[in-house]
Every structure is written in C-alpha cells, then in structure tokens.
Short mmCIF file of C-alpha atoms in Angstrom, two decimals:
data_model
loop_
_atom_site.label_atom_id
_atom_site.label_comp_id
_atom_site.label_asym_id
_atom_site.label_seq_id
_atom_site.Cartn_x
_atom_site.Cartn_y
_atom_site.Cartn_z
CA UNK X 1 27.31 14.49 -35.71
CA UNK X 2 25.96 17.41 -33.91
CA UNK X 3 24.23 14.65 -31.29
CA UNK X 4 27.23 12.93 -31.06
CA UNK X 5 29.35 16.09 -29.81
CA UNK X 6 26.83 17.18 -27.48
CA UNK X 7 27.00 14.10 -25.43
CA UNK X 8 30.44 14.23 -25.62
CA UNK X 9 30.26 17.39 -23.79
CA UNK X 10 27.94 16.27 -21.29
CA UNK X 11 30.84 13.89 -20.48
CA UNK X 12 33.20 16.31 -20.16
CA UNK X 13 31.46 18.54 -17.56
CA UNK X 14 33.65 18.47 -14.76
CA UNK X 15 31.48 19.06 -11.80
CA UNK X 16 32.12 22.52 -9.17
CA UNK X 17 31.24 23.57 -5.72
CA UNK X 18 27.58 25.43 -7.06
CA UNK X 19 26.49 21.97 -9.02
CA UNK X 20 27.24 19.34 -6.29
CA UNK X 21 25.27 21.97 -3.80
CA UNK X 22 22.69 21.93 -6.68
CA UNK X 23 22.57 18.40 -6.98
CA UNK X 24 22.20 17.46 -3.18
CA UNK X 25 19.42 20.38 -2.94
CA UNK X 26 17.52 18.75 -5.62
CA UNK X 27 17.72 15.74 -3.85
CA UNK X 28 16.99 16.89 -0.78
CA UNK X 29 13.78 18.81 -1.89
CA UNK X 30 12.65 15.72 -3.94
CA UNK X 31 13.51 13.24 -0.89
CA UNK X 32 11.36 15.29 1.07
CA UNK X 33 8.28 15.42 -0.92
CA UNK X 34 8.80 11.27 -1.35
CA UNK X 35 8.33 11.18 2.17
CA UNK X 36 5.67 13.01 2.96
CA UNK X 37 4.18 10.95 0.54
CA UNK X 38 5.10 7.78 1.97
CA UNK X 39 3.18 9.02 5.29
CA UNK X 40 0.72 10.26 3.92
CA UNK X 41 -0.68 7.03 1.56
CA UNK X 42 0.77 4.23 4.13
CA UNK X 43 -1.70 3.16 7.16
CA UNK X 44 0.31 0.49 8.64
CA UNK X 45 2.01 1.10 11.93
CA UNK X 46 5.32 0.67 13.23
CA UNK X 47 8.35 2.29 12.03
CA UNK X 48 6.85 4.56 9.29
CA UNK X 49 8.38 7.33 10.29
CA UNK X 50 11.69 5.81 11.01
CA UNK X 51 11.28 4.72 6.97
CA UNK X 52 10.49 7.97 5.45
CA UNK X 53 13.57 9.67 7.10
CA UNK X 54 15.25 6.75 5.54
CA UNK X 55 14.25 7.57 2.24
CA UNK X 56 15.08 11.71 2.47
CA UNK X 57 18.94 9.66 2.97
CA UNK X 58 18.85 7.35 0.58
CA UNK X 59 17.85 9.85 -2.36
CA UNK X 60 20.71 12.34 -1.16
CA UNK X 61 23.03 9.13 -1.16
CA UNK X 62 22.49 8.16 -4.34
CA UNK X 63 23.20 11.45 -5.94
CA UNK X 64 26.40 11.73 -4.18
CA UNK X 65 27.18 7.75 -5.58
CA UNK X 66 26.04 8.94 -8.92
CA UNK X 67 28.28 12.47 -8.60
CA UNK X 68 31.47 9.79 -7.08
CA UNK X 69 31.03 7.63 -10.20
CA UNK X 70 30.66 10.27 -13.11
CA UNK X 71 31.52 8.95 -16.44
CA UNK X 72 34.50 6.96 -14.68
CA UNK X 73 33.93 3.14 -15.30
CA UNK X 74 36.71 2.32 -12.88
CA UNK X 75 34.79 4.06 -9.92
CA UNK X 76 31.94 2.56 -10.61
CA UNK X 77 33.78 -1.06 -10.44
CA UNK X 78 35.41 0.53 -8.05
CA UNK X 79 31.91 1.33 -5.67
CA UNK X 80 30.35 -1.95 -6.44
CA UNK X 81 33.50 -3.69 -5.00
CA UNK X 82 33.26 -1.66 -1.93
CA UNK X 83 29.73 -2.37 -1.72
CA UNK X 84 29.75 -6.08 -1.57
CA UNK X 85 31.07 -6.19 1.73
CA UNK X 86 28.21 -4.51 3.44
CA UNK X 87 25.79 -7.08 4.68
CA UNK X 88 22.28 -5.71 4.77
CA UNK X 89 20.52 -7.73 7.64
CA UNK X 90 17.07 -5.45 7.40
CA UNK X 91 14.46 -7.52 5.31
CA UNK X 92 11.98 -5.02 3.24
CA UNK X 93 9.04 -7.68 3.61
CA UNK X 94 6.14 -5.03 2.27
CA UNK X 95 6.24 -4.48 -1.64
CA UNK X 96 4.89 -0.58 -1.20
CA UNK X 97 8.38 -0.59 1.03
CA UNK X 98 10.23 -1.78 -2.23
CA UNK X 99 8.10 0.50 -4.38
CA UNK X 100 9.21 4.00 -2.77
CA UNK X 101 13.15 2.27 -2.36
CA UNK X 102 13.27 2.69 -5.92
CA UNK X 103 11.28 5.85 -5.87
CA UNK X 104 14.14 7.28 -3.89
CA UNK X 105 16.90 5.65 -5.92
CA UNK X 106 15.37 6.62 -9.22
CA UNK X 107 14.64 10.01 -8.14
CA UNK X 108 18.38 10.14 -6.40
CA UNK X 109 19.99 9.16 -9.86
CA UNK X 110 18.81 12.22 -11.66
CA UNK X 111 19.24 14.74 -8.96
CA UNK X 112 23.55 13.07 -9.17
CA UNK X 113 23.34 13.17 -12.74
CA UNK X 114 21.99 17.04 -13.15
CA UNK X 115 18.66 15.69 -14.64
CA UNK X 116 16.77 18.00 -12.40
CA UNK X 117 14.05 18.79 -14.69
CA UNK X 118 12.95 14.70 -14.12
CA UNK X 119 14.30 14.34 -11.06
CA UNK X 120 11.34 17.15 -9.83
CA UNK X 121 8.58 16.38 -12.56
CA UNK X 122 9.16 12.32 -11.89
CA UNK X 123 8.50 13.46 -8.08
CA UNK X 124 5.36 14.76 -9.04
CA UNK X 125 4.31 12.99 -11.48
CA UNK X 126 5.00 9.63 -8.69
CA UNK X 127 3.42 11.36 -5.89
CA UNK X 128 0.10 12.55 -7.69
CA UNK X 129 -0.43 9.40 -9.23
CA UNK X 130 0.03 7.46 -5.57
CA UNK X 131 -2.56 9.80 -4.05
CA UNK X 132 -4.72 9.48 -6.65
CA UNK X 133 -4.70 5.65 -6.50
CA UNK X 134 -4.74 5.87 -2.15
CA UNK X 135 -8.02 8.09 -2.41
CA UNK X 136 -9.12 5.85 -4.71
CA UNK X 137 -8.47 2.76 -2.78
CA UNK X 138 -10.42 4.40 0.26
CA UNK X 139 -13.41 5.07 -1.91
CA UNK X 140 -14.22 1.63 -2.44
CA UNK X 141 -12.99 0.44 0.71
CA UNK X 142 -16.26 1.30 1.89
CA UNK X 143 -18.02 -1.27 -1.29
CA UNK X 144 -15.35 -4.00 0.15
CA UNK X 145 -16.75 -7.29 0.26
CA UNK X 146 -17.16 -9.39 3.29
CA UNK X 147 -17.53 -13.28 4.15
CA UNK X 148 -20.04 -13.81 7.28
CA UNK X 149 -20.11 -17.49 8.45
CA UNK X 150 -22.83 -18.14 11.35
CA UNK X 151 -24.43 -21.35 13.03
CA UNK X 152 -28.35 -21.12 12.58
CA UNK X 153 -30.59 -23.78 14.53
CA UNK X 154 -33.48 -24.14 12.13
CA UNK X 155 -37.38 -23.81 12.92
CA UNK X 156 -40.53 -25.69 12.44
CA UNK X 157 -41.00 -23.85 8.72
CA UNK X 158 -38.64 -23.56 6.34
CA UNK X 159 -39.27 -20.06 5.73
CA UNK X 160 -38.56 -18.77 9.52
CA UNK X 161 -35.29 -16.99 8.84
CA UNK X 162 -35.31 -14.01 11.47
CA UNK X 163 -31.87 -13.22 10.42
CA UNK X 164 -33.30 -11.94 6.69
CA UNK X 165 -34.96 -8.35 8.57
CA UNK X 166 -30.78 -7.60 9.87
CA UNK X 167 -29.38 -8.05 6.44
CA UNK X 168 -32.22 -6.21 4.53
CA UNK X 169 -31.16 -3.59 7.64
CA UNK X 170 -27.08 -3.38 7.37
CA UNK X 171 -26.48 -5.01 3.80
CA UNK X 172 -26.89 -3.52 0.38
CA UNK X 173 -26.34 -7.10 -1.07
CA UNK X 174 -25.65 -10.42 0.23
CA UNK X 175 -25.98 -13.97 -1.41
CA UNK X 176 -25.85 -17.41 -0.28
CA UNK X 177 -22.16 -19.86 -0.69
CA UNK X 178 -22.55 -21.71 0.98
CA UNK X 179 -24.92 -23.61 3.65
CA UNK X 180 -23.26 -27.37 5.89
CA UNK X 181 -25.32 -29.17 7.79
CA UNK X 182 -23.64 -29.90 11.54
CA UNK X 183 -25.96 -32.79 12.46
CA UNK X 184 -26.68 -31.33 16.16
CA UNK X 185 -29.92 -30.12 16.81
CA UNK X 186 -30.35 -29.66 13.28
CA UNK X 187 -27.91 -26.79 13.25
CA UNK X 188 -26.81 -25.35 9.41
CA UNK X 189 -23.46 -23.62 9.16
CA UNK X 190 -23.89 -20.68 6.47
CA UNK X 191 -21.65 -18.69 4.43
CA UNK X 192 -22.68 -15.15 2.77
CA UNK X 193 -20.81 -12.94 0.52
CA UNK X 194 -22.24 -9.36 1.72
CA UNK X 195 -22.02 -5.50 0.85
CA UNK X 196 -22.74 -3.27 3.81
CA UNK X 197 -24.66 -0.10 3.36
CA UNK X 198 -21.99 1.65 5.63
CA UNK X 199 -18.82 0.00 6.24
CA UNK X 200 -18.66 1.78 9.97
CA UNK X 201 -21.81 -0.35 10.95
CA UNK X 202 -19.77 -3.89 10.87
CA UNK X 203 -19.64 -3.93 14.53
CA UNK X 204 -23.53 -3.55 15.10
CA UNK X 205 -24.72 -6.02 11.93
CA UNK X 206 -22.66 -8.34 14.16
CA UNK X 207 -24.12 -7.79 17.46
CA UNK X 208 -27.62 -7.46 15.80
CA UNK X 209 -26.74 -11.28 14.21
CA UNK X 210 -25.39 -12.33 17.60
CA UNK X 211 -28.71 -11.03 19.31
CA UNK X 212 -31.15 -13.35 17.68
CA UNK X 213 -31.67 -16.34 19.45
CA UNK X 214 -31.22 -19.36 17.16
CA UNK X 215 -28.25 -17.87 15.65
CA UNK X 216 -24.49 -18.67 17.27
CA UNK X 217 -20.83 -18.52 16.29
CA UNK X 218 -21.01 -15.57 13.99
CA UNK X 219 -17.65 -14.98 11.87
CA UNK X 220 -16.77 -11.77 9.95
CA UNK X 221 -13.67 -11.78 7.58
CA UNK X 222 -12.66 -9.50 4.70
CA UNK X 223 -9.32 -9.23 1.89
CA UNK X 224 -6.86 -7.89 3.49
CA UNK X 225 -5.55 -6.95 0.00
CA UNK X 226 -7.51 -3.87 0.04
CA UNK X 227 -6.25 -1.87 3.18
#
C-alpha cells in the first residue's frame, strides 16, 4: 500500500523553475562526459567532433522531451505524432555511432525524469567500462594477426628458403596456409598466418621480404575488426 502511494506521488510532482534547471544541468554535465568519451575511445576520422557535440544536444533534448511528456499519455501521443514528420536523411552506418546514440538517450531519460543518481553513476559506470575495453583493445592490437601472401621462385634444394632468417627476425610466430603453384619459372604463391614481435616493424619485415631476390609480389593484410 505504502509502495503504491509513493509512486503515486512521484506522479504528482509537478515540476518548478529549480528542477527543470536541475534536470538540464544533469544532462548537460553527463552529455559532456559522454563526449569526451566518444573522442577519446574513437580513432576514425572525419566528423568526430561534429558527433560528440551532437551527443552533448541530444542528451539535453531528451530530458526536455521526457520533462514535455511527464506522466501525460496524451503528450506523449501527442510528440510521437509530431515526430513522424521529420525525415532523418543522416545514415548512422558505424554501430559504436549507434552505441553512444543510445548512451545519450538513455542517459537523457533519467536526467528528464529526476533519476539523477543513474543518470551520473550510468555515465560512469558506461564510460569506465568503454575505456577499459579501448585500452584493452590497444593491448592486443599489438598480438594482431596478419596474412602475408608472396611469390617465391624456388632453388636447386628444397631446403633454400632465404626468407626463413626475416621471419625468425620480425615474427614471433608464423605458420604455413597455404602454398599454389603458378607454373612460371617454377614460381610458388605462399600464404602465412604471422605474429610480429613489434607491430611498428610491419613496414621493414616488408621491405626486408621485398629485398631478397627470388621473392616478388609481397601482400600484407590484417582484420580490420580490431582497430
């Protein structure tokens, strides 16, 4: 019973000056920090920082929406009516884009609905986990795995491979995938999966593989997936 009347109360809060001005601050202070993390764990160029203004807005927005509708259902059919007629012609085509949308809108909801205790520990809470996860992701960035594809003319033995002393040089671990024979000048296409010692060295294993002489054509990819 007790429950019962205390949401009924929180319905009946009619909302002053001091809250709204407490409601946008909260907002405001949370949109910030969402932000700063948004520039600080994305690496991708182009309009970042266009983006993360966009999302101090959109968390300040939604409280104000959330303040508009209240406990009034006819507002909120209201706001959704009004709504439809916007067309949105911006396509959000990176899913950590999407994730800190709804960061903002989530975070936006509580700061309209006077949730400010979650509307600042969610903030945190978000943010420290992101970081985490970013510093994480660079740590092993450096253990990424790479595919090397090269064109190797073969000599008179078998066991003449002068490109062995470069990987034993730049690789921590590398393994055979694949090997095609090209039928001219009894040229082998190979394929390695390979583990540099130091990630920053890709550019000289490669120009070390590209200086030996029976050795042409030399590819280097990696998964994107992990930037």
């Amino acid at each position: 019973m007790d429950i019962a009347q205390d949401f009924q109360n929180v319905l009946n809060v009619q909302l002053n000056g001091l809250q709204i001005i407490k409601n946008l601050s909260v907002a405001l202070i949370c949109g910030l920090f969402i932000s700063l993390c948004y520039r600080w764990t994305n690496k991708r160029l182009g309009q970042t920082r266009v983006f993360a203004h966009s999302l101090i807005f959109l968390g300040i927005i939604t409280a104000i929406v959330i303040m508009v509708i209240e406990n009034n259902l006819a507002r909120a059919f209201g706001l959704v009516g009004a709504m439809s007629i916007i067309r949105f012609r911006t396509a959000v085509k990176d899913i950590y884009d999407i994730l800190f949308i709804f960061f903002a809108l989530g975070i936006g909801m509580a700061a309209g609905a006077r949730m400010h205790l979650i509307a600042f520990m969610g903030t945190a809470f978000v943010i420290i986990v992101m970081l985490l996860l970013t510093r994480g992701r660079e740590l092993l960035s450096s253990q990424r795995e790479y595919l090397l594809t090269f064109s190797f003319r073969r000599g008179e033995a078998d066991a003449d491979v002068p490109y062995s002393a470069v990987f034993n040089e730049y690789c921590r671990t590398h393994h055979l995938v694949n090997i095609k024979s090209l039928g001219e000048d009894e040229f082998l296409e190979m394929s390695f999966y390979i583990f540099l010692k130091n990630s920053d060295q890709a550019a000289q294993f490669l120009l070390a593989l590209e200086a030996i002489d029976r050795v042409e054509n030399v590819n280097f990819f990696y998964d994107e997936g992990y930037d």
